PDB file of C-alpha atoms in Angstrom:
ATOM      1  CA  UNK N 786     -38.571  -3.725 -63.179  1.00  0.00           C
ATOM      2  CA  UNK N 787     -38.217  -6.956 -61.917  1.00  0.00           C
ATOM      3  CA  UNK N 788     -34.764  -7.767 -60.105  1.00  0.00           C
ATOM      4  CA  UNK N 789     -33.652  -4.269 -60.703  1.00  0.00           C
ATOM      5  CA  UNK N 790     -31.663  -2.427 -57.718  1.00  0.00           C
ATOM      6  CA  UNK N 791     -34.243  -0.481 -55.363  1.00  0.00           C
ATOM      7  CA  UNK N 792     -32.826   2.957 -54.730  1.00  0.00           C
ATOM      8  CA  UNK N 793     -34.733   5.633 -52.631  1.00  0.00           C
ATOM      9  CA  UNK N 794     -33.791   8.949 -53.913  1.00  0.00           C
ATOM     10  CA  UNK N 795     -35.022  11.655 -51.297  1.00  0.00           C
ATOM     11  CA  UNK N 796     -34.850  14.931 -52.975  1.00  0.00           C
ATOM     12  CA  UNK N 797     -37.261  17.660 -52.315  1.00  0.00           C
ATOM     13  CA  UNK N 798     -35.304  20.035 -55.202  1.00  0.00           C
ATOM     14  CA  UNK N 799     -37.899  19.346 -58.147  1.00  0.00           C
ATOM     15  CA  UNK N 800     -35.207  20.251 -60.551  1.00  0.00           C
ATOM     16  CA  UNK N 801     -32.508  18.115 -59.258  1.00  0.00           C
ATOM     17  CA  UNK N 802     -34.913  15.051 -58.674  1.00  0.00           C
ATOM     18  CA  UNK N 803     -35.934  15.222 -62.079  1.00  0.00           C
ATOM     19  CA  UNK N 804     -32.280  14.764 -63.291  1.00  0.00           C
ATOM     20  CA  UNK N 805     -31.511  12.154 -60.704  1.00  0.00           C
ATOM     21  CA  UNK N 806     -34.206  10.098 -61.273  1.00  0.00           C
ATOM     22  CA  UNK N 807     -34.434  10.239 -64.934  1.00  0.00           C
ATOM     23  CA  UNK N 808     -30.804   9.539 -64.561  1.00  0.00           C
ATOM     24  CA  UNK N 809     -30.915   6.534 -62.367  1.00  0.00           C
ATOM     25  CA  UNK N 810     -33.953   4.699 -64.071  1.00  0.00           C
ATOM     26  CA  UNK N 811     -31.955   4.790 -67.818  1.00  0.00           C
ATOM     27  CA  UNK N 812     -28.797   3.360 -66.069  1.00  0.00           C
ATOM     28  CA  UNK N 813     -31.293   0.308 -64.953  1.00  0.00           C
ATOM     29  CA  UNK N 814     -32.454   1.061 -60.951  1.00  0.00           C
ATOM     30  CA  UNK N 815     -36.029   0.801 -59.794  1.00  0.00           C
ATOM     31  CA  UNK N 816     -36.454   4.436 -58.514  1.00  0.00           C
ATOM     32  CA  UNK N 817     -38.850   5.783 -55.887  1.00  0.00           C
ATOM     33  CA  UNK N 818     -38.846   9.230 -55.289  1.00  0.00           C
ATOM     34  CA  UNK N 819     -39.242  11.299 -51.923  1.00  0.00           C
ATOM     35  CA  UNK N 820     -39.664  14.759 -51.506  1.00  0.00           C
ATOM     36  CA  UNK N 821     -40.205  14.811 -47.566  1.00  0.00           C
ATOM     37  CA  UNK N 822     -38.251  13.011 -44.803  1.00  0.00           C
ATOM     38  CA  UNK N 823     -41.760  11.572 -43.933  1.00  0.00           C
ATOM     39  CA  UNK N 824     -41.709  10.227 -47.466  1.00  0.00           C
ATOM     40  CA  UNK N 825     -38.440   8.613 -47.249  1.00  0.00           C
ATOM     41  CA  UNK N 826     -39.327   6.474 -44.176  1.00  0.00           C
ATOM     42  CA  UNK N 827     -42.460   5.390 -44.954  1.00  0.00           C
ATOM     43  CA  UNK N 828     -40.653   4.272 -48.083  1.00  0.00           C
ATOM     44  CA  UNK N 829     -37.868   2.680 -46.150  1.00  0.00           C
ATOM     45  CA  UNK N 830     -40.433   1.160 -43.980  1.00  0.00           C
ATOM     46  CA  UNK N 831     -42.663  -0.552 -46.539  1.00  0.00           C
ATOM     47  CA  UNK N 832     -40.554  -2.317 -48.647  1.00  0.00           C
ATOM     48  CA  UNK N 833     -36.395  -3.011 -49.345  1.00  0.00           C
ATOM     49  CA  UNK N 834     -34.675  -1.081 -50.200  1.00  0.00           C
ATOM     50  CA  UNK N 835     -30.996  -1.464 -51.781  1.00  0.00           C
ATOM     51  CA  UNK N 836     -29.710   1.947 -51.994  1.00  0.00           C
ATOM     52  CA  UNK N 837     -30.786   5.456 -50.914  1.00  0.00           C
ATOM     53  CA  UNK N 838     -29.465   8.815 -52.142  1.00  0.00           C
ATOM     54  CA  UNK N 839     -30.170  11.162 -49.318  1.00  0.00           C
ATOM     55  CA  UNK N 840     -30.865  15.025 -49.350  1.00  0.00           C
ATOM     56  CA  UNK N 841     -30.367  16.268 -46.055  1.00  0.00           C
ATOM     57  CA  UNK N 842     -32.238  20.121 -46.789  1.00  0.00           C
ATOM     58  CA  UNK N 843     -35.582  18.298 -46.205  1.00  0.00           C
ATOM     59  CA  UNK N 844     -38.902  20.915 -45.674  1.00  0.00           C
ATOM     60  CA  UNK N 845     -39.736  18.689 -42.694  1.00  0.00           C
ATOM     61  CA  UNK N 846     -37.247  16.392 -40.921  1.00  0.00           C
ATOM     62  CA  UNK N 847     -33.909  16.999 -40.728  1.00  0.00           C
ATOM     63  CA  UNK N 848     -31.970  14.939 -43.199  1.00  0.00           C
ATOM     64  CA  UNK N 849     -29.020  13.465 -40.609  1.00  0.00           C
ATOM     65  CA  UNK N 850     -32.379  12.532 -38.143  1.00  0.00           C
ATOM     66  CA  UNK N 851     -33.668  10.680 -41.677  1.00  0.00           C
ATOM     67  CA  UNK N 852     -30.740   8.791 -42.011  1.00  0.00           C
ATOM     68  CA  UNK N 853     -30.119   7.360 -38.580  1.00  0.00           C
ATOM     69  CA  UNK N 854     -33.657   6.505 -38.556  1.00  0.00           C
ATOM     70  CA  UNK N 855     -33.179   4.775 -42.119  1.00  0.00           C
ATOM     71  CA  UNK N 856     -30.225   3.174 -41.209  1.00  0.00           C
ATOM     72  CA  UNK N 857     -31.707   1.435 -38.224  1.00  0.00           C
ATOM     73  CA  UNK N 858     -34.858   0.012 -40.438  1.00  0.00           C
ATOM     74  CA  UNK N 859     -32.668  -0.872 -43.061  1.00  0.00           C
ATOM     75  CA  UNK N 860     -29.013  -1.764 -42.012  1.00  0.00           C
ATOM     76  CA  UNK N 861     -28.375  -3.578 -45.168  1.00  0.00           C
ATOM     77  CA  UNK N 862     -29.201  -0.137 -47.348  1.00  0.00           C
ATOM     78  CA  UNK N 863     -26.055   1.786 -48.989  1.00  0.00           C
ATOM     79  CA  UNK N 864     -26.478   5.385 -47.701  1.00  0.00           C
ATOM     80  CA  UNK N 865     -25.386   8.263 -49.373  1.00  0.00           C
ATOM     81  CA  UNK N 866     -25.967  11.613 -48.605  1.00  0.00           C
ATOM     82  CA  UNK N 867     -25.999  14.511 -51.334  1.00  0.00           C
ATOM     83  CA  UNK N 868     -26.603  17.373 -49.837  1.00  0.00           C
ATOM     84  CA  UNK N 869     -25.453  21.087 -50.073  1.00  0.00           C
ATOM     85  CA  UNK N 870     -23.860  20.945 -46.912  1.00  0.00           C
ATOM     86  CA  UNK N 871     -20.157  21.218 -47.352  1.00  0.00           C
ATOM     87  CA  UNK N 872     -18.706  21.567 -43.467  1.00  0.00           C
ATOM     88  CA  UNK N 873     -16.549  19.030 -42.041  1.00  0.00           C
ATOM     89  CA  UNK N 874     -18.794  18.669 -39.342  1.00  0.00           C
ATOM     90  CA  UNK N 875     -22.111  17.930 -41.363  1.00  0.00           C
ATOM     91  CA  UNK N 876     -19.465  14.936 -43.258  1.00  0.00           C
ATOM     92  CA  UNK N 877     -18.872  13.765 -39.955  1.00  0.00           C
ATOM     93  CA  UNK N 878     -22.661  13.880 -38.863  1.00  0.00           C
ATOM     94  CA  UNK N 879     -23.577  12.187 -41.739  1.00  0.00           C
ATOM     95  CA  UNK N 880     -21.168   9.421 -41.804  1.00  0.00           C
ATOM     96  CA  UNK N 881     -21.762   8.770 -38.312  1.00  0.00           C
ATOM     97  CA  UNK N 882     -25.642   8.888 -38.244  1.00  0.00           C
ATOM     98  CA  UNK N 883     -24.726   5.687 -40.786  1.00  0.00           C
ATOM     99  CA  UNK N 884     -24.313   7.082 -44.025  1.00  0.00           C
ATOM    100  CA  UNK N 885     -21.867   4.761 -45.930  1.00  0.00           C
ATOM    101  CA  UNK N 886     -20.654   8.215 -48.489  1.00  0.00           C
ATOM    102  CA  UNK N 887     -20.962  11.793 -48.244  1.00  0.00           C
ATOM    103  CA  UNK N 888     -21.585  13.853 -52.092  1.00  0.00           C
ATOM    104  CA  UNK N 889     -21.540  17.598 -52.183  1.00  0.00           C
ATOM    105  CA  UNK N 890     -23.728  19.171 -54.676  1.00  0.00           C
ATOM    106  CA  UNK N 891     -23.321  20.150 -57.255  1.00  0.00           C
ATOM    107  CA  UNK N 892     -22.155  16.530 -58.167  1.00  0.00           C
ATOM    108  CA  UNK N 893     -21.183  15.274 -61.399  1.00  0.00           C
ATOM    109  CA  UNK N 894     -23.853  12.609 -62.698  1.00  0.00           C
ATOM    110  CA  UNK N 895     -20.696  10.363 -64.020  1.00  0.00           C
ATOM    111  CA  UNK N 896     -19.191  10.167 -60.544  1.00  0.00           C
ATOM    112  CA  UNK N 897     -22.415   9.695 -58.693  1.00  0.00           C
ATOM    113  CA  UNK N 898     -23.003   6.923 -61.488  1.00  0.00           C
ATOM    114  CA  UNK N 899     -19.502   5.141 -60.870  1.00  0.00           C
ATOM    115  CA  UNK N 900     -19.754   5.831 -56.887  1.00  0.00           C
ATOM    116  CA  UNK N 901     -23.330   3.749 -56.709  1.00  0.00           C
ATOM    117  CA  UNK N 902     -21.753   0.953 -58.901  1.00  0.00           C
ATOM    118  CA  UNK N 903     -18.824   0.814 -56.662  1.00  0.00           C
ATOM    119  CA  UNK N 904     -20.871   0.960 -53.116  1.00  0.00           C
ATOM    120  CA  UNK N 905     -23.438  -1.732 -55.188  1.00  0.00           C
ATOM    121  CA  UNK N 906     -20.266  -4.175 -56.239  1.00  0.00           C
ATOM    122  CA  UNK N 907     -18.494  -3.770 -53.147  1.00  0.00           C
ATOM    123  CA  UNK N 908     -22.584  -4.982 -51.351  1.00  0.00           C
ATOM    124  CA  UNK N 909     -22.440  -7.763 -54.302  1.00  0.00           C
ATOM    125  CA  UNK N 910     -25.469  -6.369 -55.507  1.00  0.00           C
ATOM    126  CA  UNK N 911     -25.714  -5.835 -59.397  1.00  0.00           C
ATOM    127  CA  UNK N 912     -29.332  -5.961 -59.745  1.00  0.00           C
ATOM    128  CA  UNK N 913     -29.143  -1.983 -60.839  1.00  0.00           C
ATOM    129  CA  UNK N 914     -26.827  -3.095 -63.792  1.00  0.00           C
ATOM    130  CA  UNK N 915     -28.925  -5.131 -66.495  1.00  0.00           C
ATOM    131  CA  UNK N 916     -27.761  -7.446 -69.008  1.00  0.00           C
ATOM    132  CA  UNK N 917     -29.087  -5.844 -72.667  1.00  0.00           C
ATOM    133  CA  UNK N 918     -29.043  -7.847 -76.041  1.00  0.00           C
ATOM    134  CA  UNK N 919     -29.521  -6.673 -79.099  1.00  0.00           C
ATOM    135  CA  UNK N 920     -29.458  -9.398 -81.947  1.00  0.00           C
ATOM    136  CA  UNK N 921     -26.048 -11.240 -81.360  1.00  0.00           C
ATOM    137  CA  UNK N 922     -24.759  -8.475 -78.773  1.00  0.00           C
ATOM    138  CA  UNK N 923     -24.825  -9.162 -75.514  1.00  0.00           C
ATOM    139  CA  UNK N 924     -23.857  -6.267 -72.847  1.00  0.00           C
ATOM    140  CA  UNK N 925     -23.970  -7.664 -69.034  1.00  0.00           C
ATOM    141  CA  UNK N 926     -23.249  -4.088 -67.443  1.00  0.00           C
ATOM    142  CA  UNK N 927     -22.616  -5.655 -63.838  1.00  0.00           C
ATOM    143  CA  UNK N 928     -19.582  -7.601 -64.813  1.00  0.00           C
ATOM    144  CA  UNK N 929     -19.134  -4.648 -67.956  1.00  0.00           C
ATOM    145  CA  UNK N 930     -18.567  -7.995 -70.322  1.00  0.00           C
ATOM    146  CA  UNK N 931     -19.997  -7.699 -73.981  1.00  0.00           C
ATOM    147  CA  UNK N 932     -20.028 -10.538 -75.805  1.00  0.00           C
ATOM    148  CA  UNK N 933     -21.073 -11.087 -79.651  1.00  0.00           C
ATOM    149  CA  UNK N 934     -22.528 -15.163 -79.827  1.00  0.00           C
ATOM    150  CA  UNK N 935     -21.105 -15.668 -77.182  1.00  0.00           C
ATOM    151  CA  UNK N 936     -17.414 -14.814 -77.962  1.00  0.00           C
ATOM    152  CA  UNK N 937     -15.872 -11.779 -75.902  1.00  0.00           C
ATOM    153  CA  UNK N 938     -15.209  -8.464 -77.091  1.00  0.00           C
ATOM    154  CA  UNK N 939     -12.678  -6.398 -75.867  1.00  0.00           C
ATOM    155  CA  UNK N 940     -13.329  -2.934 -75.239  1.00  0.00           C
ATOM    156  CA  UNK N 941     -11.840  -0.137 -72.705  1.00  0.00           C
ATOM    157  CA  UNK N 942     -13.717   1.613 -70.001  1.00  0.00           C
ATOM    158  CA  UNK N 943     -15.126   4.225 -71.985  1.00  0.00           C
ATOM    159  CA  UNK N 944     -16.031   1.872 -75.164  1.00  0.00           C
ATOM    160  CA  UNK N 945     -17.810   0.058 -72.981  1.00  0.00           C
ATOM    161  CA  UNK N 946     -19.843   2.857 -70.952  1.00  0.00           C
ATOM    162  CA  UNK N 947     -20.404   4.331 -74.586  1.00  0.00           C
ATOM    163  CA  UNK N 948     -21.669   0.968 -76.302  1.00  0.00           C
ATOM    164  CA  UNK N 949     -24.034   0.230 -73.004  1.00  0.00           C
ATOM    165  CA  UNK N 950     -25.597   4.144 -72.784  1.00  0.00           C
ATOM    166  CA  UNK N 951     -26.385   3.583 -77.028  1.00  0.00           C
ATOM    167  CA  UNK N 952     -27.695   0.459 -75.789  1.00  0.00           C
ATOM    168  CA  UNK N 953     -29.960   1.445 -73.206  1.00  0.00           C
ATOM    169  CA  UNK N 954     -31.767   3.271 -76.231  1.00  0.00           C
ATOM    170  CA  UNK N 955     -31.753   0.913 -79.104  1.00  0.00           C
ATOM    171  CA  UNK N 956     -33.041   2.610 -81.829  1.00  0.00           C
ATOM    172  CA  UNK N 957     -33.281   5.914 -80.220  1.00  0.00           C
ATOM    173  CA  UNK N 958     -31.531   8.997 -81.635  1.00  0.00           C
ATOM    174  CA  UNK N 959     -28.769  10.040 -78.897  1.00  0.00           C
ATOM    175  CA  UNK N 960     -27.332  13.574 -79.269  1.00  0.00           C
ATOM    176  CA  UNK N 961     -23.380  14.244 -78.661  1.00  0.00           C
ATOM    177  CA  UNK N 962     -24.330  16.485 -75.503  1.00  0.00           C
ATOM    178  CA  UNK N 963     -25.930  13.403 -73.891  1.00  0.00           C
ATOM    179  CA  UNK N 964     -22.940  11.004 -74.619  1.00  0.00           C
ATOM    180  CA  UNK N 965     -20.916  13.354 -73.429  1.00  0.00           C
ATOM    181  CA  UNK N 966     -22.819  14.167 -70.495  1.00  0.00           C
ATOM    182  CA  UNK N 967     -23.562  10.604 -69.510  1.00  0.00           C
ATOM    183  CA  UNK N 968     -20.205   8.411 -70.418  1.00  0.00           C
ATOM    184  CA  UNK N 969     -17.619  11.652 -69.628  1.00  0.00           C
ATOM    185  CA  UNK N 970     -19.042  14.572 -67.754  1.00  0.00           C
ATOM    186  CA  UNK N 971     -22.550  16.719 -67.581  1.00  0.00           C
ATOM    187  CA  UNK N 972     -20.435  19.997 -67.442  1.00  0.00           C
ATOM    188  CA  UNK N 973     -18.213  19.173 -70.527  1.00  0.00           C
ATOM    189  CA  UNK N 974     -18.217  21.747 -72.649  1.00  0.00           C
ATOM    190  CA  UNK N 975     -14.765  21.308 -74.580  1.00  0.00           C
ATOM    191  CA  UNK N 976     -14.315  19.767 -78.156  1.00  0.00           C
ATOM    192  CA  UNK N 977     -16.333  16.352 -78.931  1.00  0.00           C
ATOM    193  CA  UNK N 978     -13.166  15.184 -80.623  1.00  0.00           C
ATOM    194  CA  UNK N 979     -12.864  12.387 -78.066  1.00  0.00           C
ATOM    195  CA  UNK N 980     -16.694  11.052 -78.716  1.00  0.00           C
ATOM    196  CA  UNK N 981     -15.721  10.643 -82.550  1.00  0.00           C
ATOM    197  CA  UNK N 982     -12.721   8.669 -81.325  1.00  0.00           C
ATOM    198  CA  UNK N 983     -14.735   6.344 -79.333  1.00  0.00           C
ATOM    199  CA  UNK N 984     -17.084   5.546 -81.918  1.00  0.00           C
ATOM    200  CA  UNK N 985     -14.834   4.655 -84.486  1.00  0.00           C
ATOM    201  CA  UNK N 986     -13.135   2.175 -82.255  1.00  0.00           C
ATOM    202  CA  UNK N 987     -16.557   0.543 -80.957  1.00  0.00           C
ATOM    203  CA  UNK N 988     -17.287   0.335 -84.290  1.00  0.00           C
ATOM    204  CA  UNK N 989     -14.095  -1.229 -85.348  1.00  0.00           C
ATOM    205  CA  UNK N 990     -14.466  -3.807 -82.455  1.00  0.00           C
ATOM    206  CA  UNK N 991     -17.762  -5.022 -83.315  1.00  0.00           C
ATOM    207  CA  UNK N 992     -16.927  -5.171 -87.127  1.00  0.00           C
ATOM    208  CA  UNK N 993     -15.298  -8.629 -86.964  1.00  0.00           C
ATOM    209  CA  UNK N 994     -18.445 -11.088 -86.874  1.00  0.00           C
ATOM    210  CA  UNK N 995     -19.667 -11.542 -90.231  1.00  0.00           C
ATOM    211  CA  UNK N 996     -23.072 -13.423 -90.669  1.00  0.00           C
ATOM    212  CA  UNK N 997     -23.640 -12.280 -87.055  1.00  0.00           C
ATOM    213  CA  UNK N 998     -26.460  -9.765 -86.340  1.00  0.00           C
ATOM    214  CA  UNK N 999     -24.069  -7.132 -84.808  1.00  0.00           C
ATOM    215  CA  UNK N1000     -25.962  -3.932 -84.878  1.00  0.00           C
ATOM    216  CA  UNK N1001     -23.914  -0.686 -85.852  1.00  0.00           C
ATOM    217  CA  UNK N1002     -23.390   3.043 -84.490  1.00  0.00           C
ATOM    218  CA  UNK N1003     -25.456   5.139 -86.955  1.00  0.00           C
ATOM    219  CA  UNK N1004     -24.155   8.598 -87.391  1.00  0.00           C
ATOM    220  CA  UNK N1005     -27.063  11.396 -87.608  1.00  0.00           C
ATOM    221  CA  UNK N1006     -25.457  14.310 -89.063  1.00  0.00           C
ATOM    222  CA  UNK N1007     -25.378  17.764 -87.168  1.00  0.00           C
ATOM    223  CA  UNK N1008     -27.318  15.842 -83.820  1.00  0.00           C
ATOM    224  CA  UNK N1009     -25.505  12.274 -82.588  1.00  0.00           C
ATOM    225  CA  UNK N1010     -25.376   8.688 -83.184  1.00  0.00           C
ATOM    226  CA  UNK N1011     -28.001   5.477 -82.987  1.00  0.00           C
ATOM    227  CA  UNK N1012     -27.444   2.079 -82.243  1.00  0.00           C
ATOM    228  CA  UNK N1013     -29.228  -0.311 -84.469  1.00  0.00           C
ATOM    229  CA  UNK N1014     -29.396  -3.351 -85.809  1.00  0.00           C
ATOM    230  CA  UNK N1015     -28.632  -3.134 -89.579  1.00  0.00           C
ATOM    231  CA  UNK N1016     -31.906  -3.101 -92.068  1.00  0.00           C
ATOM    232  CA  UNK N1017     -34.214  -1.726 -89.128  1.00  0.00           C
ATOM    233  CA  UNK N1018     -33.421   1.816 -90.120  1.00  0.00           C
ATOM    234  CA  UNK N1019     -36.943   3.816 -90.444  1.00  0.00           C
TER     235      UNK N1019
END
């Protein structure tokens, strides 16, 4: 994954690791995973590292200790600490052993998303956010610009994070509870009104380029939607 952000997650929670890393690695980051504060600074020691999403409830080091001690190997890093800890004074302990944000869990994947590509804009690092084509589409997710040969499309925030998650998976089958989950919220559990909404309007948007090789938002009855490029259906 050439180019691609490094982030260090440090999670010793199999469960939530999972999740996180699966999480981080379709939105376009170079993931290495930790379970152990030992892990996490050898990690931080042997190579860059861009970005690291710290546990503090580590089986062997104490996760404020881990921090400091990443900080000072890698003062260019984004810190930030997800922990379970919820006390003022643990925020403060973090923040001041150099963490740069402070997440309780559990934590909404959407917000964790948008709080790493704010820290990662803010740095002026996009490497996280890849540009994705598919035939004449072009989605550059760092600057959230999508283009169709070249001309711009318009879309609003959540078009866009919709169009780029179907993109991420061309071809793939994407079921509503996953677009919900990953462009609104994982614990959404109301009516999926507002995904049919977005659709229709992405749709709409990319309909205006004829003799351009736009692909389309499939509908698969009873399960989600595909993105695909029109005649590639299987």
């Amino acid at each position: 994954m050439e180019g691609a952000t490094r982030v260090l997650l440090v999670e010793d929670d199999r469960t939530i690791g999972d999740v996180l890393r699966s999480t981080l690695s379709e939105s376009g980051y170079d993931v290495r995973w930790e379970t152990s504060g030992s892990g996490a600074l050898d990690a931080a020691g042997s190579g860059p590292v861009d970005l690291a999403l710290l546990d503090l409830g580590l089986p062997d080091l104490d996760g404020v200790d881990v921090c400091r001690r990443v900080r000072a190997m890698r003062p260019e890093a984004i810190i930030v600490i997800l922990t379970a800890r919820t006390s003022e004074m643990d925020v403060v302990l973090g923040l001041e052993a150099g963490a740069d944000d402070y997440l309780t869990k559990p934590v909404r994947i959407a917000e964790l998303l948008a709080r790493v590509r704010a820290h990662l804009r803010r740095s002026g690092q996009t490497g996280g956010a890849p540009s994705l084509e598919i035939g004449d589409l072009g989605i550059d997710v760092g600057s959230r610009r999508v283009t169709v040969a070249g001309t711009e499309v318009a879309l609003r925030t959540k078009e866009f994070d919709l169009l780029a998650r179907l993109a991420r998976e061309p071809d793939a089958a994407v079921s509503r509870d996953v677009l919900m989950a990953d462009v609104w919220d994982e614990h959404w559990h109301g009516p999926t009104k507002t995904l049919d909404v977005h659709v229709a309007a992405v749709r709409k948007r990319l309909s205006g380029f004829p003799g351009r090789r736009v692909p389309v938002i499939t509908t698969l009855r009873g399960y989600g939607f595909r993105l695909e490029l029109p005649g590639t259906e299987t």
